[in-house]
PDB file of C-alpha atoms and ligand atoms in Angstrom:
ATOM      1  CA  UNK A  21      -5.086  -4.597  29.068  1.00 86.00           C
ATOM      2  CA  UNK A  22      -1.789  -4.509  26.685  1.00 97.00           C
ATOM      3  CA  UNK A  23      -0.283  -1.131  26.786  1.00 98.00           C
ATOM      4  CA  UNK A  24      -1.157  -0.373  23.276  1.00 98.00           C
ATOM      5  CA  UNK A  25      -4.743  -1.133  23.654  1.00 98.00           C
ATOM      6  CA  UNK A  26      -5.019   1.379  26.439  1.00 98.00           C
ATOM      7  CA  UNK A  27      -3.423   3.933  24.288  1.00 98.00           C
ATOM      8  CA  UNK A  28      -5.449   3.620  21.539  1.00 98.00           C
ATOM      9  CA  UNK A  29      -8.665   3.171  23.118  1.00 98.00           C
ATOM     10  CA  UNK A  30      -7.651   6.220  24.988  1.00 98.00           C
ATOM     11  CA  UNK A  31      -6.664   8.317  21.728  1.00 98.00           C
ATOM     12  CA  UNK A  32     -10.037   7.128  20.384  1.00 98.00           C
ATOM     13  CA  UNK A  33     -11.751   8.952  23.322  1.00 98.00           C
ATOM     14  CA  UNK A  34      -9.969  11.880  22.167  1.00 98.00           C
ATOM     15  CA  UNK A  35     -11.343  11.708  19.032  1.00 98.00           C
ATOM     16  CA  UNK A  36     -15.075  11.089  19.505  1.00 98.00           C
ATOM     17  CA  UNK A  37     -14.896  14.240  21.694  1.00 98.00           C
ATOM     18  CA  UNK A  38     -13.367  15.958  18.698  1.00 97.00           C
ATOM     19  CA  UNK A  39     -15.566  14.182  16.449  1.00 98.00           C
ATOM     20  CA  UNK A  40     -17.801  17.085  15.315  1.00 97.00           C
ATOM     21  CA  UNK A  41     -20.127  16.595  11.801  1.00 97.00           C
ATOM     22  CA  UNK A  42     -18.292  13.899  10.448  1.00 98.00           C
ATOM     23  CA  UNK A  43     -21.205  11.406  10.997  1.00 98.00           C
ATOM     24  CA  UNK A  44     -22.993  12.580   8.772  1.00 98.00           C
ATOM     25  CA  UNK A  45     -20.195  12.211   5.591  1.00 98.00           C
ATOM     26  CA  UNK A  46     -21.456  10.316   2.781  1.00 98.00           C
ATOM     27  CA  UNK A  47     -20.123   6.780   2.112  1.00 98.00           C
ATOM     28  CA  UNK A  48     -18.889   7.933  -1.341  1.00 98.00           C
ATOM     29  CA  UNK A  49     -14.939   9.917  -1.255  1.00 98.00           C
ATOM     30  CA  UNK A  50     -15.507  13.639  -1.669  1.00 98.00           C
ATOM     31  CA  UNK A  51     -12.823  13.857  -3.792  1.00 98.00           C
ATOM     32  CA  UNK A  52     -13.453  10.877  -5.928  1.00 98.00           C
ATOM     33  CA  UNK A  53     -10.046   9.433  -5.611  1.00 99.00           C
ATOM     34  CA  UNK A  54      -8.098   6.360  -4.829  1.00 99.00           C
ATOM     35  CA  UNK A  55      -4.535   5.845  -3.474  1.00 99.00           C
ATOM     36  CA  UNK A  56      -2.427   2.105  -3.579  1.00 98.00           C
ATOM     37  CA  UNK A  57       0.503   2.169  -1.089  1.00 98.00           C
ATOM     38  CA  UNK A  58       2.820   0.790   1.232  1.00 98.00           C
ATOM     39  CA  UNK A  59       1.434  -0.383   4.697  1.00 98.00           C
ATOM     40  CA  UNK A  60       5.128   0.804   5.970  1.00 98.00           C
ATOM     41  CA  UNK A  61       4.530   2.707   9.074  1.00 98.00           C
ATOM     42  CA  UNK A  62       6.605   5.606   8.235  1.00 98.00           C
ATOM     43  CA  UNK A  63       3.669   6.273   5.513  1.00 98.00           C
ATOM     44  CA  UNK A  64       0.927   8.546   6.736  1.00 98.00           C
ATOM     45  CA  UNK A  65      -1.376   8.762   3.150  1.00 98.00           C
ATOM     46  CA  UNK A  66      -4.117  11.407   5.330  1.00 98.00           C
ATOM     47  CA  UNK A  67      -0.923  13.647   6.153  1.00 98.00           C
ATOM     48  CA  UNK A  68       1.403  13.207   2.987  1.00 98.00           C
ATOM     49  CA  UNK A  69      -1.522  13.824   0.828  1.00 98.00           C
ATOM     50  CA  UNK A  70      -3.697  16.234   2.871  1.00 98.00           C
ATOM     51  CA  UNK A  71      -7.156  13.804   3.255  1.00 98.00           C
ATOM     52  CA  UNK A  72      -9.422  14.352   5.577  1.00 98.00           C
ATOM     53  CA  UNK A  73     -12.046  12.003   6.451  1.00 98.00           C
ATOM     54  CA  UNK A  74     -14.537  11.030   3.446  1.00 98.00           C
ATOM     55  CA  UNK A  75     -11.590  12.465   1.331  1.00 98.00           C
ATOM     56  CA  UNK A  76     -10.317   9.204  -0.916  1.00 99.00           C
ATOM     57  CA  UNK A  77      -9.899   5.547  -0.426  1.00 99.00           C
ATOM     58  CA  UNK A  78      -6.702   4.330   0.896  1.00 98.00           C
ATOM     59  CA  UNK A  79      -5.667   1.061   0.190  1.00 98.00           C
ATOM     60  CA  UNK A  80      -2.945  -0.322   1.458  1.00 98.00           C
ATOM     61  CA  UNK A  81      -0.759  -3.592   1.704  1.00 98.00           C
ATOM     62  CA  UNK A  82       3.019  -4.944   1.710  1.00 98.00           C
ATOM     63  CA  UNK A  83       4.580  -3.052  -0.811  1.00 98.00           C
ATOM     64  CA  UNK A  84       2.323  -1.415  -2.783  1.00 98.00           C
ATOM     65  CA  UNK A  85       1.372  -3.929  -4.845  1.00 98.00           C
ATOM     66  CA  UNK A  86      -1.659  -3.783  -7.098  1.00 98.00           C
ATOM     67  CA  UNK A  87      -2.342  -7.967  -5.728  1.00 98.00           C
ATOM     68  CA  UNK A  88      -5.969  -9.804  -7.173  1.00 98.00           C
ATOM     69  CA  UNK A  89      -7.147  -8.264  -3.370  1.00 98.00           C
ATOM     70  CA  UNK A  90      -5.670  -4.307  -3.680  1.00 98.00           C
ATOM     71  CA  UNK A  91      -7.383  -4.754  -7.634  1.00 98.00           C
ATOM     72  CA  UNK A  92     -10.746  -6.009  -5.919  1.00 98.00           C
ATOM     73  CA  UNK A  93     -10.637  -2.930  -4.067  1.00 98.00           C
ATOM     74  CA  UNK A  94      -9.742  -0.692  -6.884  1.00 98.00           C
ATOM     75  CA  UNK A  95     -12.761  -1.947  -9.091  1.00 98.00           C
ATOM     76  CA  UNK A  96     -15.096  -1.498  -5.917  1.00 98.00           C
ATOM     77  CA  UNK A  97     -13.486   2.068  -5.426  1.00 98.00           C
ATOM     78  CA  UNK A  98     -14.724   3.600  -9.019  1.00 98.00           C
ATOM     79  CA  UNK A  99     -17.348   1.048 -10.300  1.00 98.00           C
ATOM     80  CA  UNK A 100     -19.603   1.641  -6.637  1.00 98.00           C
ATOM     81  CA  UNK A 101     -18.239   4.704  -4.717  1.00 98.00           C
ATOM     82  CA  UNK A 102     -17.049   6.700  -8.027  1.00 98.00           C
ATOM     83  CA  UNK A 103     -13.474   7.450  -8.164  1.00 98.00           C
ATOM     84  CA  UNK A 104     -12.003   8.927 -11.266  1.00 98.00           C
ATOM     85  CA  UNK A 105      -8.444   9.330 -10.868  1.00 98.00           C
ATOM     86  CA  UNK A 106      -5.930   6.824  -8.853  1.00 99.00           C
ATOM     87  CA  UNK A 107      -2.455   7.446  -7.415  1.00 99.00           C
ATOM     88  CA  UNK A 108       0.243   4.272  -6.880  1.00 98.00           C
ATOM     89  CA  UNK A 109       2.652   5.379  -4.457  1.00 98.00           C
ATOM     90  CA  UNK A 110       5.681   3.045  -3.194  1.00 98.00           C
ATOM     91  CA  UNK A 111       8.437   4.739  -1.337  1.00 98.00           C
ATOM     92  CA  UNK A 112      11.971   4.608  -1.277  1.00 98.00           C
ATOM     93  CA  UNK A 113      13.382   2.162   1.709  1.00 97.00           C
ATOM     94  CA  UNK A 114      11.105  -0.265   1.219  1.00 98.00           C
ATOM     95  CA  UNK A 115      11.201  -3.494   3.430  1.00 97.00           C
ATOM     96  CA  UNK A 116      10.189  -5.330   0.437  1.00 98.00           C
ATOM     97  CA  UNK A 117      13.046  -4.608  -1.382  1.00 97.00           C
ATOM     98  CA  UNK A 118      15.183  -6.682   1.051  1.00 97.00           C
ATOM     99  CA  UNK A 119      13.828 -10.262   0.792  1.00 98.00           C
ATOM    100  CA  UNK A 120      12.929 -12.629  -1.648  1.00 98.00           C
ATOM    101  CA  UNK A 121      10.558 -15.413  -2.590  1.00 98.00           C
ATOM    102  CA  UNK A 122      13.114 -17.752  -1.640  1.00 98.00           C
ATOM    103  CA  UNK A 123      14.477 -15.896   1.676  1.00 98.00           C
ATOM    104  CA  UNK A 124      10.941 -15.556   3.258  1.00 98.00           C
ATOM    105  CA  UNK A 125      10.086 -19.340   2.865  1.00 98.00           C
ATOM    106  CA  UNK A 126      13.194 -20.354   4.400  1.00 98.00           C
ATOM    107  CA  UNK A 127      12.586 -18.038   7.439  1.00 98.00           C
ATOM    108  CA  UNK A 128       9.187 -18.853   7.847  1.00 98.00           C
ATOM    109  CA  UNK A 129      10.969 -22.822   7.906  1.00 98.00           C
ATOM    110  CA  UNK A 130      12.896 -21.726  10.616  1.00 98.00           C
ATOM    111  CA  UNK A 131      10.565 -20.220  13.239  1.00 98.00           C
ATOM    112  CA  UNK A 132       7.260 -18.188  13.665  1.00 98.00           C
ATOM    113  CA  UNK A 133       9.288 -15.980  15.510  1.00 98.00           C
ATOM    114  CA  UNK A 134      10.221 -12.260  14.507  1.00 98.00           C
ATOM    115  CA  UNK A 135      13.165 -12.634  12.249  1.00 98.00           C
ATOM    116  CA  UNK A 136      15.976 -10.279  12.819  1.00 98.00           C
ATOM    117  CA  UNK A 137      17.773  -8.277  10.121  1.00 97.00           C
ATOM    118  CA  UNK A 138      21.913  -7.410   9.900  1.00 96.00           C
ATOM    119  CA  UNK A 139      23.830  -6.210   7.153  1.00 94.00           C
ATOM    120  CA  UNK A 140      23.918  -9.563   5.823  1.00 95.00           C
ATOM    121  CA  UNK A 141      20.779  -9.843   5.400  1.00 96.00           C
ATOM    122  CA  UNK A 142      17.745 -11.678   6.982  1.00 98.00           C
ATOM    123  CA  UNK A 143      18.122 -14.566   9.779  1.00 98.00           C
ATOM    124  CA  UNK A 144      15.989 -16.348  11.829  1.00 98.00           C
ATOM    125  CA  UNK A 145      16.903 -18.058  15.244  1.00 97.00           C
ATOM    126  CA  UNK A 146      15.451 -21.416  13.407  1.00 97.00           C
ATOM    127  CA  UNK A 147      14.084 -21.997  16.981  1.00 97.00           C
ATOM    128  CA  UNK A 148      11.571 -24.738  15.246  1.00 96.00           C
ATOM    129  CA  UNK A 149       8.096 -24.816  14.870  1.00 98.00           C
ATOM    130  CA  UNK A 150       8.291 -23.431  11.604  1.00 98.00           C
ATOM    131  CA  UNK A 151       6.461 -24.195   8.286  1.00 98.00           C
ATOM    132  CA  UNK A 152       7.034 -25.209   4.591  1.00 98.00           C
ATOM    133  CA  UNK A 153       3.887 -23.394   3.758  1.00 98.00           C
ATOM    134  CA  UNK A 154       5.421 -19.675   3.029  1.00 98.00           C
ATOM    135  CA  UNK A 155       7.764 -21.565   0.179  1.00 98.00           C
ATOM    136  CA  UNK A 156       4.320 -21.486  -2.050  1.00 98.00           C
ATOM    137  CA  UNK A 157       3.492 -17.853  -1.242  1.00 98.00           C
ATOM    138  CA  UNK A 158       3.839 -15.733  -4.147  1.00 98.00           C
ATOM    139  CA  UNK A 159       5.095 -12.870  -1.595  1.00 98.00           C
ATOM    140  CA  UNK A 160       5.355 -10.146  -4.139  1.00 98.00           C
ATOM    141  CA  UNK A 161       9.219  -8.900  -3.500  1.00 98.00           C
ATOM    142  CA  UNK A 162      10.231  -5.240  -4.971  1.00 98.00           C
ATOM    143  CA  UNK A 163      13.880  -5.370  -7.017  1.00 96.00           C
ATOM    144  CA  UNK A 164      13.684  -1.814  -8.541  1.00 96.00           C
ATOM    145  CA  UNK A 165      11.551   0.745  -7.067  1.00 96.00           C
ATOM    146  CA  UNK A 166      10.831   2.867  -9.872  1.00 97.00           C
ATOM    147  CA  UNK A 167      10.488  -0.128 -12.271  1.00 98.00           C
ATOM    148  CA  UNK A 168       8.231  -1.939  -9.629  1.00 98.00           C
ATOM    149  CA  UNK A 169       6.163   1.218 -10.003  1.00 98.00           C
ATOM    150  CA  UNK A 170       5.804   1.318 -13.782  1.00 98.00           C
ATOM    151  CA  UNK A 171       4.935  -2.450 -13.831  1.00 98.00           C
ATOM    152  CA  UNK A 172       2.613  -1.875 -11.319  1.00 98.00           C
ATOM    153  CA  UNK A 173       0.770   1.034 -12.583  1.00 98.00           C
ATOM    154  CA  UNK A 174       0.602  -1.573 -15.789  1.00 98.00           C
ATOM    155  CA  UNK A 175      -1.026  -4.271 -14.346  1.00 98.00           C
ATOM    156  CA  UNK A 176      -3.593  -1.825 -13.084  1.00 98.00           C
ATOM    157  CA  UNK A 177      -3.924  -0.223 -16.575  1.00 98.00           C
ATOM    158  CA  UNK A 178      -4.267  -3.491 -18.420  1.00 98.00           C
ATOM    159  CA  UNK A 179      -7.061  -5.459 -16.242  1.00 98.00           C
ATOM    160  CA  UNK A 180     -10.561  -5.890 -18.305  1.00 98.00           C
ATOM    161  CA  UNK A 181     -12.364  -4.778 -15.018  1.00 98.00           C
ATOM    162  CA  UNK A 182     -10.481  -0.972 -15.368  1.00 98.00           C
ATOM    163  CA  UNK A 183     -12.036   1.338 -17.808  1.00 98.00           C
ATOM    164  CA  UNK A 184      -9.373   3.331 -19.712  1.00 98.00           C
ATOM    165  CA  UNK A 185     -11.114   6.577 -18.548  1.00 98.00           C
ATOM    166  CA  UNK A 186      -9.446   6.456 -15.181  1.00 98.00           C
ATOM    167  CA  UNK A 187      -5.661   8.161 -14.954  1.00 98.00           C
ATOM    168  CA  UNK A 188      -3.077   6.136 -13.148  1.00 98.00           C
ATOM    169  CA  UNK A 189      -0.399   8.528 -11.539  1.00 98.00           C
ATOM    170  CA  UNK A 190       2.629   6.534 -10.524  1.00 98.00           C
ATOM    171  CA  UNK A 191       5.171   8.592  -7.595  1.00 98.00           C
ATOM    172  CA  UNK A 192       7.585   7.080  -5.244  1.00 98.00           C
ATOM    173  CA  UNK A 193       7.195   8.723  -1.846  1.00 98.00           C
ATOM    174  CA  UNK A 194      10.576  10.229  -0.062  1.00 98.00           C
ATOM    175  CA  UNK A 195      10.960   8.235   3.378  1.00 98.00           C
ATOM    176  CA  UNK A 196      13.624  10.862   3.987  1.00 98.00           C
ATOM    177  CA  UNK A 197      12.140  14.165   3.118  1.00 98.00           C
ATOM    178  CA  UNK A 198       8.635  13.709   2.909  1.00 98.00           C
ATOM    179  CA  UNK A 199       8.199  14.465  -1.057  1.00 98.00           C
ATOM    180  CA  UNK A 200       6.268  12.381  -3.216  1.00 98.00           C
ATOM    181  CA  UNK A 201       8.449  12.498  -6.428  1.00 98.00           C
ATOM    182  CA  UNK A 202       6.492  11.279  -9.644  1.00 98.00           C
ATOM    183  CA  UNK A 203       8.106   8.408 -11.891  1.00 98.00           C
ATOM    184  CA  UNK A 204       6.898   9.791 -15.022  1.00 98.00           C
ATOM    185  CA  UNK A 205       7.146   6.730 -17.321  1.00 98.00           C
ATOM    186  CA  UNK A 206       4.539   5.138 -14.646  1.00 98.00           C
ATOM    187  CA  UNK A 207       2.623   8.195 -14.907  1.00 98.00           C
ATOM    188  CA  UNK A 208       2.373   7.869 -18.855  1.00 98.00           C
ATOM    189  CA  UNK A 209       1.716   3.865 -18.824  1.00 98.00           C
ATOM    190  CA  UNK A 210      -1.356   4.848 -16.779  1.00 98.00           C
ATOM    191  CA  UNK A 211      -2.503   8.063 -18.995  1.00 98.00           C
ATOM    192  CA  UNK A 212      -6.591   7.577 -19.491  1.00 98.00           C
ATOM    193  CA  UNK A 213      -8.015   7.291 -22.841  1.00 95.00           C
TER     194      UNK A 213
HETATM  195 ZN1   ZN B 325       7.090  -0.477   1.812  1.00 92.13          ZN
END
């Protein structure tokens, strides 16, 4: 068994003995609310935000990026399990801010291999076996976090499947302090109605 499969299947026996009542939580979040964010590991959404199980839907991906997918999950989060109010939180450092489109398909050309990363930028050992296929990924790249945010909360604001009764809080979470600081122009584009 890999190493990380024995630690997790052994911190999952810690758990179940710790598991107490929480079978019995309803399927619907307690606190009818949503969260969109980065799948970065330095992000902890149940600690950051104080959730505890059956608290909120989390959904995460690369970036934070309200994708056709993250939006599926958004419409299934209020239309069947009743959220109300939804948060969009990138954070500052974000690997998505240091590639491109173009950058990512020419890695992906190189190798399947881990690329490594230098103050240059991105490089690949281009040890073959690679593919053309990531050139025709749209791979959603961040240029400006704050704007990224805005646009985001947008996108959200302005699908037909949203209903304008739902608030859209926009924030950028602090990598290096822990503070979710709100980007209050993201926070307006996303006021209900
Ligand atoms: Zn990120």
């Amino acid at each position: 068994m890999s190493k990380v499969v024995e630690e997790v299947t052994s911190a999952n026996a810690q758990y179940v003995a710790n598991f107490g009542n929480k079978g019995e939580l309803p399927m619907p979040p307690g606190r009818q609310f949503a969260i969109l964010t980065c799948m970065d590991a330095r992000l902890d959404p149940a600690k950051y935000a104080g959730l505890a199980e059956g608290d909120a839907h989390v959904i995460r991906n690369a970036g934070c990026k309200p994708s056709d997918d993250a939006i599926r999950s958004l419409v299934i989060s209020y239309k069947l399990l009743g959220t109300k109010e939804w948060f969009v939180i990138h954070h500052t450092d974000c690997g998505m801010q240091t590639f491109n489109n173009e950058i990512m398909g020419e890695l992906l050309s190189g190798s399947l291999k881990t690329s490594s990363v230098d103050a240059s930028g991105w490089h690949d050992s281009n040890a073959g076996g690679g593919t053309t296929d990531g050139k025709f990924v749209e791979w959603l790249t961040i240029s400006d976090q704050s704007k990224s945010v805005l646009e985001d909360v947008q996108r959200i604001r302005n699908n037909s499947m949203v209903p304008s009764n739902i608030p859209i809080y926009g924030y950028i979470y602090d990598c290096a302090t822990g503070n979710l600081i709100e980007v209050p122009e993201a926070t307006a584009a996303g006021k209900a109605s």
